[in-house]
PDB file of C-alpha atoms in Angstrom:
ATOM      1  CA  UNK G1498      11.178  -0.801   8.625  1.00  0.00           C
ATOM      2  CA  UNK G1499       7.788  -0.446  10.312  1.00  0.00           C
ATOM      3  CA  UNK G1500       9.489   0.527  13.597  1.00  0.00           C
ATOM      4  CA  UNK G1501      11.607   3.155  11.788  1.00  0.00           C
ATOM      5  CA  UNK G1502       8.482   4.596  10.130  1.00  0.00           C
ATOM      6  CA  UNK G1503       6.645   4.858  13.437  1.00  0.00           C
ATOM      7  CA  UNK G1504       9.671   6.529  15.075  1.00  0.00           C
ATOM      8  CA  UNK G1505       9.881   9.020  12.174  1.00  0.00           C
ATOM      9  CA  UNK G1506       6.184   9.905  12.508  1.00  0.00           C
ATOM     10  CA  UNK G1507       6.404  10.332  16.274  1.00  0.00           C
ATOM     11  CA  UNK G1508       9.579  12.415  15.927  1.00  0.00           C
ATOM     12  CA  UNK G1509       7.964  14.679  13.319  1.00  0.00           C
ATOM     13  CA  UNK G1510       4.768  15.096  15.326  1.00  0.00           C
ATOM     14  CA  UNK G1511       6.722  15.816  18.518  1.00  0.00           C
ATOM     15  CA  UNK G1512       9.026  18.320  16.793  1.00  0.00           C
ATOM     16  CA  UNK G1513       6.072  20.204  15.302  1.00  0.00           C
ATOM     17  CA  UNK G1514       4.043  20.113  18.528  1.00  0.00           C
ATOM     18  CA  UNK G1515       6.956  21.322  20.664  1.00  0.00           C
ATOM     19  CA  UNK G1516       7.837  24.068  18.171  1.00  0.00           C
ATOM     20  CA  UNK G1517      11.255  22.703  17.212  1.00  0.00           C
ATOM     21  CA  UNK G1518      10.691  23.065  13.473  1.00  0.00           C
ATOM     22  CA  UNK G1519      11.471  26.449  11.904  1.00  0.00           C
ATOM     23  CA  UNK G1520       8.507  28.363  10.464  1.00  0.00           C
ATOM     24  CA  UNK G1521       9.814  28.193   6.884  1.00  0.00           C
ATOM     25  CA  UNK G1522       9.888  24.375   7.018  1.00  0.00           C
ATOM     26  CA  UNK G1523       6.304  24.318   8.274  1.00  0.00           C
ATOM     27  CA  UNK G1524       5.289  26.649   5.430  1.00  0.00           C
ATOM     28  CA  UNK G1525       7.035  24.413   2.884  1.00  0.00           C
ATOM     29  CA  UNK G1526       5.665  21.128   4.249  1.00  0.00           C
ATOM     30  CA  UNK G1527       2.885  20.899   1.648  1.00  0.00           C
ATOM     31  CA  UNK G1528       5.276  21.441  -1.269  1.00  0.00           C
ATOM     32  CA  UNK G1529       7.868  19.085   0.209  1.00  0.00           C
ATOM     33  CA  UNK G1530       5.199  16.401   0.552  1.00  0.00           C
ATOM     34  CA  UNK G1531       4.056  16.862  -3.065  1.00  0.00           C
ATOM     35  CA  UNK G1532       7.585  16.661  -4.486  1.00  0.00           C
ATOM     36  CA  UNK G1533       8.495  13.693  -2.268  1.00  0.00           C
ATOM     37  CA  UNK G1534       5.421  11.850  -3.516  1.00  0.00           C
ATOM     38  CA  UNK G1535       6.249  12.611  -7.158  1.00  0.00           C
ATOM     39  CA  UNK G1536       9.825  11.399  -6.599  1.00  0.00           C
ATOM     40  CA  UNK G1537       8.529   8.218  -4.942  1.00  0.00           C
ATOM     41  CA  UNK G1538       6.205   7.480  -7.890  1.00  0.00           C
ATOM     42  CA  UNK G1539       9.049   8.131 -10.351  1.00  0.00           C
ATOM     43  CA  UNK G1540      11.426   5.798  -8.505  1.00  0.00           C
ATOM     44  CA  UNK G1541       8.834   3.021  -8.355  1.00  0.00           C
ATOM     45  CA  UNK G1542       8.208   3.400 -12.102  1.00  0.00           C
ATOM     46  CA  UNK G1543      11.967   3.437 -12.718  1.00  0.00           C
ATOM     47  CA  UNK G1544      12.447   0.303 -10.615  1.00  0.00           C
ATOM     48  CA  UNK G1545       9.715  -1.546 -12.525  1.00  0.00           C
ATOM     49  CA  UNK G1546      11.074  -0.485 -15.926  1.00  0.00           C
ATOM     50  CA  UNK G1547      14.685  -1.175 -14.969  1.00  0.00           C
ATOM     51  CA  UNK G1548      14.024  -4.751 -13.866  1.00  0.00           C
ATOM     52  CA  UNK G1549      13.973  -6.640 -17.182  1.00  0.00           C
ATOM     53  CA  UNK G1550      13.087  -9.915 -15.489  1.00  0.00           C
ATOM     54  CA  UNK G1551      10.001  -8.373 -13.880  1.00  0.00           C
ATOM     55  CA  UNK G1552       8.829  -7.117 -17.269  1.00  0.00           C
ATOM     56  CA  UNK G1553       9.205 -10.647 -18.723  1.00  0.00           C
ATOM     57  CA  UNK G1554       7.294 -11.989 -15.728  1.00  0.00           C
ATOM     58  CA  UNK G1555       4.467  -9.541 -16.392  1.00  0.00           C
ATOM     59  CA  UNK G1556       4.150 -10.845 -19.953  1.00  0.00           C
ATOM     60  CA  UNK G1557       4.397 -14.577 -19.240  1.00  0.00           C
ATOM     61  CA  UNK G1558       2.439 -15.194 -16.035  1.00  0.00           C
ATOM     62  CA  UNK G1559      -0.663 -17.399 -15.820  1.00  0.00           C
ATOM     63  CA  UNK G1560      -4.367 -16.639 -15.301  1.00  0.00           C
ATOM     64  CA  UNK G1561      -3.909 -16.097 -11.559  1.00  0.00           C
ATOM     65  CA  UNK G1562      -1.891 -13.010 -12.433  1.00  0.00           C
ATOM     66  CA  UNK G1563      -5.134 -11.285 -13.425  1.00  0.00           C
ATOM     67  CA  UNK G1564      -7.592 -13.099 -11.142  1.00  0.00           C
ATOM     68  CA  UNK G1565      -5.757 -12.402  -7.869  1.00  0.00           C
ATOM     69  CA  UNK G1566      -5.462  -8.591  -8.341  1.00  0.00           C
ATOM     70  CA  UNK G1567      -9.110  -8.361  -9.458  1.00  0.00           C
ATOM     71  CA  UNK G1568     -10.175 -10.353  -6.391  1.00  0.00           C
ATOM     72  CA  UNK G1569      -7.983  -8.218  -4.138  1.00  0.00           C
ATOM     73  CA  UNK G1570      -9.435  -4.978  -5.496  1.00  0.00           C
ATOM     74  CA  UNK G1571     -13.040  -6.161  -5.154  1.00  0.00           C
ATOM     75  CA  UNK G1572     -12.453  -7.618  -1.694  1.00  0.00           C
ATOM     76  CA  UNK G1573     -10.595  -4.563  -0.437  1.00  0.00           C
ATOM     77  CA  UNK G1574     -13.231  -2.119  -1.663  1.00  0.00           C
ATOM     78  CA  UNK G1575     -16.038  -4.278  -0.273  1.00  0.00           C
ATOM     79  CA  UNK G1576     -14.231  -4.450   3.076  1.00  0.00           C
ATOM     80  CA  UNK G1577     -13.732  -0.680   3.111  1.00  0.00           C
ATOM     81  CA  UNK G1578     -17.419  -0.140   2.366  1.00  0.00           C
ATOM     82  CA  UNK G1579     -18.496  -2.523   5.162  1.00  0.00           C
ATOM     83  CA  UNK G1580     -16.174  -0.748   7.617  1.00  0.00           C
ATOM     84  CA  UNK G1581     -18.057   2.505   6.993  1.00  0.00           C
ATOM     85  CA  UNK G1582     -21.137   0.927   8.602  1.00  0.00           C
ATOM     86  CA  UNK G1583     -19.355  -0.101  11.794  1.00  0.00           C
ATOM     87  CA  UNK G1584     -17.293   3.078  12.270  1.00  0.00           C
ATOM     88  CA  UNK G1585     -17.902   6.822  12.038  1.00  0.00           C
ATOM     89  CA  UNK G1586     -16.217   6.987   8.616  1.00  0.00           C
ATOM     90  CA  UNK G1587     -18.262   8.099   5.630  1.00  0.00           C
ATOM     91  CA  UNK G1588     -18.437   5.431   2.885  1.00  0.00           C
ATOM     92  CA  UNK G1589     -16.354   7.536   0.460  1.00  0.00           C
ATOM     93  CA  UNK G1590     -13.675   8.124   3.108  1.00  0.00           C
ATOM     94  CA  UNK G1591     -13.536   4.415   3.985  1.00  0.00           C
ATOM     95  CA  UNK G1592     -13.259   3.551   0.279  1.00  0.00           C
ATOM     96  CA  UNK G1593     -10.492   6.130  -0.217  1.00  0.00           C
ATOM     97  CA  UNK G1594      -8.529   4.590   2.670  1.00  0.00           C
ATOM     98  CA  UNK G1595      -9.091   1.065   1.353  1.00  0.00           C
ATOM     99  CA  UNK G1596      -8.004   2.157  -2.143  1.00  0.00           C
ATOM    100  CA  UNK G1597      -4.456   2.646  -0.900  1.00  0.00           C
ATOM    101  CA  UNK G1598      -4.190  -1.168  -1.159  1.00  0.00           C
ATOM    102  CA  UNK G1599      -1.475  -1.186   1.510  1.00  0.00           C
ATOM    103  CA  UNK G1600       0.600   1.635  -0.012  1.00  0.00           C
ATOM    104  CA  UNK G1601       0.753   3.789   3.117  1.00  0.00           C
ATOM    105  CA  UNK G1602       3.294   6.374   1.913  1.00  0.00           C
ATOM    106  CA  UNK G1603       1.116   7.351  -1.039  1.00  0.00           C
ATOM    107  CA  UNK G1604      -2.451   7.052   0.199  1.00  0.00           C
ATOM    108  CA  UNK G1605      -1.841   8.676   3.580  1.00  0.00           C
ATOM    109  CA  UNK G1606      -0.252  11.751   2.007  1.00  0.00           C
ATOM    110  CA  UNK G1607      -2.891  12.171  -0.689  1.00  0.00           C
ATOM    111  CA  UNK G1608      -5.801  11.686   1.727  1.00  0.00           C
ATOM    112  CA  UNK G1609      -4.240  14.045   4.293  1.00  0.00           C
ATOM    113  CA  UNK G1610      -3.894  16.776   1.673  1.00  0.00           C
ATOM    114  CA  UNK G1611      -7.530  16.557   0.596  1.00  0.00           C
ATOM    115  CA  UNK G1612      -9.362  15.431   3.748  1.00  0.00           C
ATOM    116  CA  UNK G1613      -7.067  16.492   6.578  1.00  0.00           C
ATOM    117  CA  UNK G1614      -4.408  14.969   8.785  1.00  0.00           C
ATOM    118  CA  UNK G1615      -6.819  12.895  10.905  1.00  0.00           C
ATOM    119  CA  UNK G1616      -8.045  10.858   7.950  1.00  0.00           C
ATOM    120  CA  UNK G1617      -4.498  10.746   6.565  1.00  0.00           C
ATOM    121  CA  UNK G1618      -3.299   9.228   9.853  1.00  0.00           C
ATOM    122  CA  UNK G1619      -6.075   6.628   9.723  1.00  0.00           C
ATOM    123  CA  UNK G1620      -5.079   5.772   6.139  1.00  0.00           C
ATOM    124  CA  UNK G1621      -1.440   5.445   7.146  1.00  0.00           C
ATOM    125  CA  UNK G1622      -2.134   3.192  10.126  1.00  0.00           C
ATOM    126  CA  UNK G1623      -4.677   1.115   8.215  1.00  0.00           C
ATOM    127  CA  UNK G1624      -2.188   0.366   5.458  1.00  0.00           C
ATOM    128  CA  UNK G1625       0.729  -0.244   7.856  1.00  0.00           C
ATOM    129  CA  UNK G1626      -1.464  -2.675   9.798  1.00  0.00           C
ATOM    130  CA  UNK G1627      -2.339  -4.414   6.523  1.00  0.00           C
ATOM    131  CA  UNK G1628       1.347  -4.971   5.795  1.00  0.00           C
ATOM    132  CA  UNK G1629       2.099  -6.122   9.342  1.00  0.00           C
ATOM    133  CA  UNK G1630      -0.846  -8.529   9.456  1.00  0.00           C
ATOM    134  CA  UNK G1631       0.191  -9.936   6.069  1.00  0.00           C
ATOM    135  CA  UNK G1632       3.708 -10.681   7.336  1.00  0.00           C
ATOM    136  CA  UNK G1633       2.203 -12.552  10.272  1.00  0.00           C
ATOM    137  CA  UNK G1634      -0.658 -14.402   8.569  1.00  0.00           C
ATOM    138  CA  UNK G1635       0.817 -15.646   5.258  1.00  0.00           C
ATOM    139  CA  UNK G1636       1.823 -19.085   6.655  1.00  0.00           C
ATOM    140  CA  UNK G1637      -1.723 -19.661   7.976  1.00  0.00           C
ATOM    141  CA  UNK G1638      -3.418 -18.433   4.800  1.00  0.00           C
ATOM    142  CA  UNK G1639      -1.252 -20.767   2.691  1.00  0.00           C
ATOM    143  CA  UNK G1640      -2.065 -23.695   4.956  1.00  0.00           C
ATOM    144  CA  UNK G1641      -5.835 -23.202   5.000  1.00  0.00           C
ATOM    145  CA  UNK G1642      -6.648 -21.406   1.715  1.00  0.00           C
ATOM    146  CA  UNK G1643      -3.800 -22.172  -0.690  1.00  0.00           C
ATOM    147  CA  UNK G1644      -0.752 -20.339  -2.079  1.00  0.00           C
ATOM    148  CA  UNK G1645      -2.520 -17.785  -4.293  1.00  0.00           C
ATOM    149  CA  UNK G1646      -4.854 -16.716  -1.499  1.00  0.00           C
ATOM    150  CA  UNK G1647      -1.756 -15.680   0.468  1.00  0.00           C
ATOM    151  CA  UNK G1648      -1.001 -12.977  -2.114  1.00  0.00           C
ATOM    152  CA  UNK G1649      -4.203 -10.949  -1.643  1.00  0.00           C
ATOM    153  CA  UNK G1650      -3.710  -9.692   1.950  1.00  0.00           C
ATOM    154  CA  UNK G1651      -0.453  -7.917   1.044  1.00  0.00           C
ATOM    155  CA  UNK G1652      -2.016  -5.605  -1.532  1.00  0.00           C
ATOM    156  CA  UNK G1653       0.540  -3.336  -3.169  1.00  0.00           C
ATOM    157  CA  UNK G1654       3.293  -4.555  -0.814  1.00  0.00           C
ATOM    158  CA  UNK G1655       3.547  -7.933  -2.555  1.00  0.00           C
ATOM    159  CA  UNK G1656       6.042  -6.491  -5.037  1.00  0.00           C
ATOM    160  CA  UNK G1657       8.502  -5.620  -2.272  1.00  0.00           C
ATOM    161  CA  UNK G1658       8.093  -5.931   1.512  1.00  0.00           C
ATOM    162  CA  UNK G1659       5.847  -8.994   1.739  1.00  0.00           C
ATOM    163  CA  UNK G1660       7.241 -10.772  -1.363  1.00  0.00           C
ATOM    164  CA  UNK G1661       9.965 -12.759   0.501  1.00  0.00           C
ATOM    165  CA  UNK G1662       7.394 -14.136   2.963  1.00  0.00           C
ATOM    166  CA  UNK G1663       5.076 -15.126   0.106  1.00  0.00           C
ATOM    167  CA  UNK G1664       7.925 -16.861  -1.720  1.00  0.00           C
ATOM    168  CA  UNK G1665       9.039 -18.690   1.411  1.00  0.00           C
ATOM    169  CA  UNK G1666       5.627 -20.061   2.370  1.00  0.00           C
ATOM    170  CA  UNK G1667       3.655 -20.104  -0.911  1.00  0.00           C
ATOM    171  CA  UNK G1668       6.369 -20.959  -3.438  1.00  0.00           C
ATOM    172  CA  UNK G1669       7.866 -19.417  -6.562  1.00  0.00           C
ATOM    173  CA  UNK G1670       4.703 -19.443  -8.712  1.00  0.00           C
ATOM    174  CA  UNK G1671       2.798 -17.546  -6.029  1.00  0.00           C
ATOM    175  CA  UNK G1672       5.761 -15.180  -5.684  1.00  0.00           C
ATOM    176  CA  UNK G1673       5.607 -14.366  -9.411  1.00  0.00           C
ATOM    177  CA  UNK G1674       1.864 -13.719  -9.132  1.00  0.00           C
ATOM    178  CA  UNK G1675       2.579 -11.703  -5.979  1.00  0.00           C
ATOM    179  CA  UNK G1676       5.104  -9.510  -7.735  1.00  0.00           C
ATOM    180  CA  UNK G1677       2.779  -8.772 -10.652  1.00  0.00           C
ATOM    181  CA  UNK G1678      -0.083  -8.280  -8.176  1.00  0.00           C
ATOM    182  CA  UNK G1679       1.941  -5.647  -6.320  1.00  0.00           C
ATOM    183  CA  UNK G1680       2.885  -3.847  -9.538  1.00  0.00           C
ATOM    184  CA  UNK G1681      -0.753  -3.722 -10.694  1.00  0.00           C
ATOM    185  CA  UNK G1682      -2.081  -2.464  -7.350  1.00  0.00           C
ATOM    186  CA  UNK G1683       0.715   0.098  -7.028  1.00  0.00           C
ATOM    187  CA  UNK G1684      -0.202   1.384 -10.484  1.00  0.00           C
ATOM    188  CA  UNK G1685      -3.927   1.493  -9.647  1.00  0.00           C
ATOM    189  CA  UNK G1686      -3.736   3.099  -6.182  1.00  0.00           C
ATOM    190  CA  UNK G1687      -3.062   6.599  -7.645  1.00  0.00           C
ATOM    191  CA  UNK G1688      -6.137   6.083  -9.841  1.00  0.00           C
ATOM    192  CA  UNK G1689      -8.512   4.672  -7.212  1.00  0.00           C
ATOM    193  CA  UNK G1690      -7.718   6.908  -4.199  1.00  0.00           C
ATOM    194  CA  UNK G1691      -8.659  10.192  -5.956  1.00  0.00           C
ATOM    195  CA  UNK G1692     -11.926   8.628  -7.187  1.00  0.00           C
ATOM    196  CA  UNK G1693     -13.239   8.605  -3.623  1.00  0.00           C
ATOM    197  CA  UNK G1694     -11.855  11.957  -2.423  1.00  0.00           C
TER     198      UNK G1694
END
C-alpha cells in the first residue's frame, strides 16, 4: 500500500509539473480534496459504527485502553515539540504534523490547505514513515518493552494497517487495545491538527 501511495503522489506531481492535467481539474483540486477528505471521514465513522464487535470491544477493554492512547498523545506531541528545536520547523508546525498521529491522508491534506504544500508533504512523509517504522519495529518493541508498548508507535494506524503485526507479535489483548487506540487517535486527529494551524 505504501508503494502504491508513493507512486500515486509521484504520478500526480509529474502530471501537474509536465502540464498533463487539464486546467479545470487544477482549478477543482481544492474542492476535490475537501470532498474526498469528508468522504474518508464518513467512511471511517461508518466502518467503526458498522462493526458491532469493535463497539463491544470499546466498552469492555481494560485500563490500558485509556493509558496507551494518553501516553501516545503526550509522547507524540512532546516528540513533535522537540523536533522543532533540531529542525527549521516552527513549534506550532511541528506540533500540527505530529498531531496527525500517523493518519497521513488526513493530516497532510489539512496542513497543505492551511500552511502550503511543502509542509503538507512533510506531514505526509512523516506519518508514512511512522507507519513503516512501526511495521518494522513492533517485534523488537514487544521483546524489550512489552506488548502494550508496541501499540504506541503505530498511532492511528493501529486500528487497521499495523493491527495484524501487533496481534501477531504482541497478542490478542494488545490487539484489542491497539484497535481502540487507533479509533481514539483517528477521532482526535481532526481535533488536534487544527489546534496548531
